[in-house]
Amino acid sequence: MTLLAHRAEGPASAPPLLLGPSLGTSNALWDKVAPELSITHRVVRWDLPGHGGSAADLIRAGATVGDLADLVLALADSLGIERFAYAGVSLGGAVGLHLAVHRPQRLSSLAVICSSAHFNGAKPWEERAALVRREGLAGLAESADARWFTSGFTVPELVDDHRRADPDAYAACCDALAAFDLRDRLPEIAVPTLLVAGRDDPATPPAHLRQIADAVPGAALVEIPGASHLAPAQCPQAVLTALRAHFDGPAGRGMEVRREVLGDVHVDRAQARQTPFTARFQDFISRYAWGEIWTEPTLSRRERSMITLTALVAHGHYDELAMHVRAARRNGLTPEEIGAVLLQTAVYCGVPAANSAFATAQRVLAEEDGAAG
């Protein structure tokens, strides 16, 4: 089976995130966002049929958004991806909504950007499809900037993508938009959902995103000032911030993990000592170390504790080592296993370092035994 053209970035072991494009664009729409998202995710951005590198014959006249969703699932299956986070712009966002309604078991979370549960009825899209089948895409490409961006802004590469798209495939995508209307099904969506609106978007104004946000239980809405229809290209940092918070979780999740691993007493003490000078560092630790690294599923907490103990011995951070010996016990390591880790450090970090580490660990373990007694 011919698959959608795609570009994969990020660690293969990271949580998968699929990114869908807008009509007339390629996966280059995500050029300023995807590399950053790929730090914490296995990012796969795909091209619509007849756009970018995807074959035009993947779609036919009279196509539906459901047909496009099936192509996305076939791509995910070919990559061994069962469940994934998803973000899409405009038509790509409609694909995400379709998946959330019809194949919710495949989605872990959803972000719908500059899109709609309907696209202003069938007639405008039927007329556009007829125009493109008759005259090609050159004329439409000339007006792309006005439809996609605020005045004075452009991304020439995306306009070129529009111009080079296959007219028949583009028209079939218009057919899909003409037939799309999920307004009555929105309350069924149960996957965590973020809506992102461009405040200056003429194609799918913020009211369209608000309609989805009001109907989907627990959905969140972000409006980006100064953004038009292709917000990831025009305001990438704002889109990236919204997607990170949605897909990676807020600092609150990091704080939850931090408390689970280090204990309430330690975290409460650190919070009590926090000052305006150290506040940003504490937030950084909660978001990055605890909200991203310690929550990444490739390694267990036990394994992370072993690695952390070794690194702290190697650098002589014995106060931190004491804290992480306690954390290792919370993460399920026995005193014997902790001793085995420290013995390993004697070989690779040096006997003096291991000697100090054993002294620190023995003191902590004795304190724990005393407290338990």
Tab-separated table of N, CA, C and O in Angstrom, residues 310-363:
chain	number	residue	atom	x	y	z
A	310	THR	N	24.931	7.072	40.558
A	310	THR	CA	26.258	6.969	39.938
A	310	THR	C	26.785	8.339	39.532
A	310	THR	O	27.948	8.679	39.770
A	311	ALA	N	25.916	9.139	38.896
A	311	ALA	CA	26.348	10.458	38.440
A	311	ALA	C	26.733	11.351	39.617
A	311	ALA	O	27.719	12.106	39.552
A	312	LEU	N	25.993	11.281	40.697
A	312	LEU	CA	26.296	12.118	41.855
A	312	LEU	C	27.610	11.705	42.511
A	312	LEU	O	28.387	12.550	42.972
A	313	VAL	N	27.890	10.406	42.561
A	313	VAL	CA	29.177	9.946	43.088
A	313	VAL	C	30.313	10.442	42.194
A	313	VAL	O	31.345	10.927	42.668
A	314	ALA	N	30.130	10.321	40.895
A	314	ALA	CA	31.171	10.711	39.940
A	314	ALA	C	31.563	12.172	40.102
A	314	ALA	O	32.737	12.533	39.943
A	315	HIS	N	30.581	13.014	40.437
A	315	HIS	CA	30.864	14.446	40.558
A	315	HIS	C	31.054	14.888	42.005
A	315	HIS	O	31.258	16.078	42.254
A	316	GLY	N	30.986	13.955	42.960
A	316	GLY	CA	31.236	14.308	44.348
A	316	GLY	C	30.154	15.132	45.006
A	316	GLY	O	30.417	15.878	45.954
A	317	HIS	N	28.910	14.997	44.518
A	317	HIS	CA	27.794	15.775	45.087
A	317	HIS	C	27.143	14.953	46.209
A	317	HIS	O	26.066	14.368	46.034
A	318	TYR	N	27.770	14.939	47.382
A	318	TYR	CA	27.334	14.005	48.412
A	318	TYR	C	26.076	14.458	49.156
A	318	TYR	O	25.318	13.613	49.658
A	319	ASP	N	25.838	15.770	49.233
A	319	ASP	CA	24.563	16.213	49.809
A	319	ASP	C	23.400	15.761	48.935
A	319	ASP	O	22.378	15.265	49.428
A	320	GLU	N	23.552	15.951	47.613
A	320	GLU	CA	22.529	15.475	46.678
A	320	GLU	C	22.438	13.945	46.727
A	320	GLU	O	21.359	13.371	46.576
A	321	LEU	N	23.582	13.292	46.926
A	321	LEU	CA	23.582	11.828	46.995
A	321	LEU	C	22.710	11.356	48.154
A	321	LEU	O	21.931	10.403	48.004
A	322	ALA	N	22.833	11.999	49.306
A	322	ALA	CA	22.008	11.619	50.451
A	322	ALA	C	20.527	11.718	50.112
A	322	ALA	O	19.727	10.819	50.426
A	323	MET	N	20.150	12.797	49.447
A	323	MET	CA	18.756	12.993	49.059
A	323	MET	C	18.305	11.874	48.122
A	323	MET	O	17.199	11.332	48.247
A	324	HIS	N	19.189	11.485	47.192
A	324	HIS	CA	18.789	10.491	46.199
A	324	HIS	C	18.933	9.052	46.695
A	324	HIS	O	18.372	8.144	46.091
A	325	VAL	N	19.662	8.832	47.785
A	325	VAL	CA	19.590	7.523	48.430
A	325	VAL	C	18.190	7.330	49.010
A	325	VAL	O	17.578	6.261	48.876
A	326	ARG	N	17.679	8.382	49.640
A	326	ARG	CA	16.299	8.317	50.145
A	326	ARG	C	15.321	8.106	48.993
A	326	ARG	O	14.369	7.319	49.090
A	327	ALA	N	15.548	8.834	47.882
A	327	ALA	CA	14.673	8.690	46.713
A	327	ALA	C	14.749	7.276	46.149
A	327	ALA	O	13.727	6.694	45.743
A	328	ALA	N	15.951	6.700	46.139
A	328	ALA	CA	16.113	5.339	45.615
A	328	ALA	C	15.307	4.333	46.439
A	328	ALA	O	14.722	3.388	45.889
A	329	ARG	N	15.283	4.524	47.735
A	329	ARG	CA	14.472	3.641	48.579
A	329	ARG	C	12.993	3.800	48.237
A	329	ARG	O	12.265	2.808	48.157
A	330	ARG	N	12.549	5.053	48.001
A	330	ARG	CA	11.157	5.270	47.609
A	330	ARG	C	10.857	4.627	46.256
A	330	ARG	O	9.731	4.213	45.998
A	331	ASN	N	11.855	4.601	45.388
A	331	ASN	CA	11.663	4.016	44.059
A	331	ASN	C	11.858	2.507	44.040
A	331	ASN	O	11.875	1.901	42.968
A	332	GLY	N	12.020	1.887	45.213
A	332	GLY	CA	12.005	0.433	45.296
A	332	GLY	C	13.351	-0.248	45.392
A	332	GLY	O	13.408	-1.484	45.435
A	333	LEU	N	14.466	0.507	45.440
A	333	LEU	CA	15.769	-0.139	45.584
A	333	LEU	C	15.974	-0.583	47.032
A	333	LEU	O	15.655	0.139	47.974
A	334	THR	N	16.529	-1.767	47.198
A	334	THR	CA	16.867	-2.258	48.533
A	334	THR	C	18.235	-1.705	48.937
A	334	THR	O	19.013	-1.264	48.081
A	335	PRO	N	18.574	-1.726	50.236
A	335	PRO	CA	19.923	-1.316	50.645
A	335	PRO	C	20.999	-2.131	49.927
A	335	PRO	O	22.054	-1.586	49.569
A	336	GLU	N	20.744	-3.406	49.696
A	336	GLU	CA	21.731	-4.235	48.998
A	336	GLU	C	21.939	-3.750	47.563
A	336	GLU	O	23.074	-3.730	47.058
A	337	GLU	N	20.857	-3.371	46.898
A	337	GLU	CA	20.980	-2.868	45.523
A	337	GLU	C	21.702	-1.523	45.485
A	337	GLU	O	22.516	-1.268	44.593
A	338	ILE	N	21.418	-0.670	46.460
A	338	ILE	CA	22.131	0.611	46.542
A	338	ILE	C	23.614	0.357	46.760
A	338	ILE	O	24.479	0.977	46.126
A	339	GLY	N	23.930	-0.592	47.645
A	339	GLY	CA	25.331	-0.945	47.880
A	339	GLY	C	25.996	-1.466	46.616
A	339	GLY	O	27.164	-1.146	46.343
A	340	ALA	N	25.275	-2.252	45.818
A	340	ALA	CA	25.839	-2.786	44.577
A	340	ALA	C	26.125	-1.666	43.577
A	340	ALA	O	27.145	-1.687	42.873
A	341	VAL	N	25.239	-0.675	43.532
A	341	VAL	CA	25.475	0.472	42.648
A	341	VAL	C	26.735	1.218	43.078
A	341	VAL	O	27.586	1.577	42.255
A	342	LEU	N	26.872	1.454	44.376
A	342	LEU	CA	28.041	2.193	44.881
A	342	LEU	C	29.323	1.389	44.690
A	342	LEU	O	30.388	1.971	44.435
A	343	LEU	N	29.231	0.073	44.803
A	343	LEU	CA	30.402	-0.754	44.547
A	343	LEU	C	30.840	-0.624	43.084
A	343	LEU	O	32.036	-0.561	42.787
A	344	GLN	N	29.875	-0.535	42.196
A	344	GLN	CA	30.186	-0.325	40.775
A	344	GLN	C	30.913	0.998	40.570
A	344	GLN	O	31.822	1.099	39.754
A	345	THR	N	30.536	2.002	41.354
A	345	THR	CA	31.188	3.309	41.198
A	345	THR	C	32.654	3.264	41.623
A	345	THR	O	33.457	4.081	41.170
A	346	ALA	N	32.989	2.324	42.502
A	346	ALA	CA	34.384	2.220	42.920
A	346	ALA	C	35.276	1.891	41.732
A	346	ALA	O	36.437	2.326	41.662
A	347	VAL	N	34.736	1.130	40.775
A	347	VAL	CA	35.506	0.754	39.592
A	347	VAL	C	35.626	1.910	38.620
A	347	VAL	O	36.699	2.183	38.074
A	348	TYR	N	34.532	2.630	38.397
A	348	TYR	CA	34.499	3.608	37.321
A	348	TYR	C	34.623	5.062	37.785
A	348	TYR	O	34.908	5.938	36.984
A	349	CYS	N	34.391	5.313	39.069
A	349	CYS	CA	34.504	6.686	39.580
A	349	CYS	C	35.677	6.841	40.549
A	349	CYS	O	36.010	7.956	40.931
A	350	GLY	N	36.233	5.732	41.020
A	350	GLY	CA	37.366	5.802	41.928
A	350	GLY	C	37.005	5.355	43.334
A	350	GLY	O	35.894	5.600	43.812
A	351	VAL	N	37.977	4.707	43.995
A	351	VAL	CA	37.749	4.205	45.350
A	351	VAL	C	37.481	5.328	46.345
A	351	VAL	O	36.565	5.225	47.176
A	352	PRO	N	38.231	6.444	46.340
A	352	PRO	CA	37.921	7.509	47.304
A	352	PRO	C	36.503	8.042	47.164
A	352	PRO	O	35.822	8.305	48.169
A	353	ALA	N	36.048	8.212	45.913
A	353	ALA	CA	34.681	8.687	45.710
A	353	ALA	C	33.679	7.677	46.251
A	353	ALA	O	32.698	8.041	46.927
A	354	ALA	N	33.895	6.385	45.972
A	354	ALA	CA	32.988	5.364	46.473
A	354	ALA	C	33.028	5.276	47.994
A	354	ALA	O	32.004	5.030	48.641
A	355	ASN	N	34.210	5.485	48.582
A	355	ASN	CA	34.338	5.453	50.035
A	355	ASN	C	33.460	6.523	50.672
A	355	ASN	O	32.714	6.263	51.630
A	356	SER	N	33.512	7.739	50.124
A	356	SER	CA	32.664	8.826	50.644
A	356	SER	C	31.193	8.528	50.393
A	356	SER	O	30.329	8.834	51.236
A	357	ALA	N	30.908	7.926	49.248
A	357	ALA	CA	29.522	7.612	48.921
A	357	ALA	C	28.957	6.563	49.878
A	357	ALA	O	27.807	6.679	50.343
A	358	PHE	N	29.748	5.531	50.187
A	358	PHE	CA	29.288	4.519	51.133
A	358	PHE	C	29.024	5.135	52.505
A	358	PHE	O	28.054	4.779	53.184
A	359	ALA	N	29.896	6.064	52.928
A	359	ALA	CA	29.689	6.716	54.222
A	359	ALA	C	28.388	7.498	54.237
A	359	ALA	O	27.617	7.450	55.203
A	360	THR	N	28.127	8.226	53.160
A	360	THR	CA	26.888	9.011	53.063
A	360	THR	C	25.670	8.089	53.069
A	360	THR	O	24.697	8.308	53.806
A	361	ALA	N	25.713	7.045	52.226
A	361	ALA	CA	24.573	6.142	52.118
A	361	ALA	C	24.327	5.393	53.426
A	361	ALA	O	23.175	5.197	53.839
A	362	GLN	N	25.410	4.979	54.105
A	362	GLN	CA	25.253	4.264	55.366
A	362	GLN	C	24.566	5.141	56.400
A	362	GLN	O	23.689	4.672	57.144
A	363	ARG	N	24.959	6.419	56.431
A	363	ARG	CA	24.314	7.342	57.379
A	363	ARG	C	22.827	7.481	57.073
A	363	ARG	O	21.986	7.415	57.977
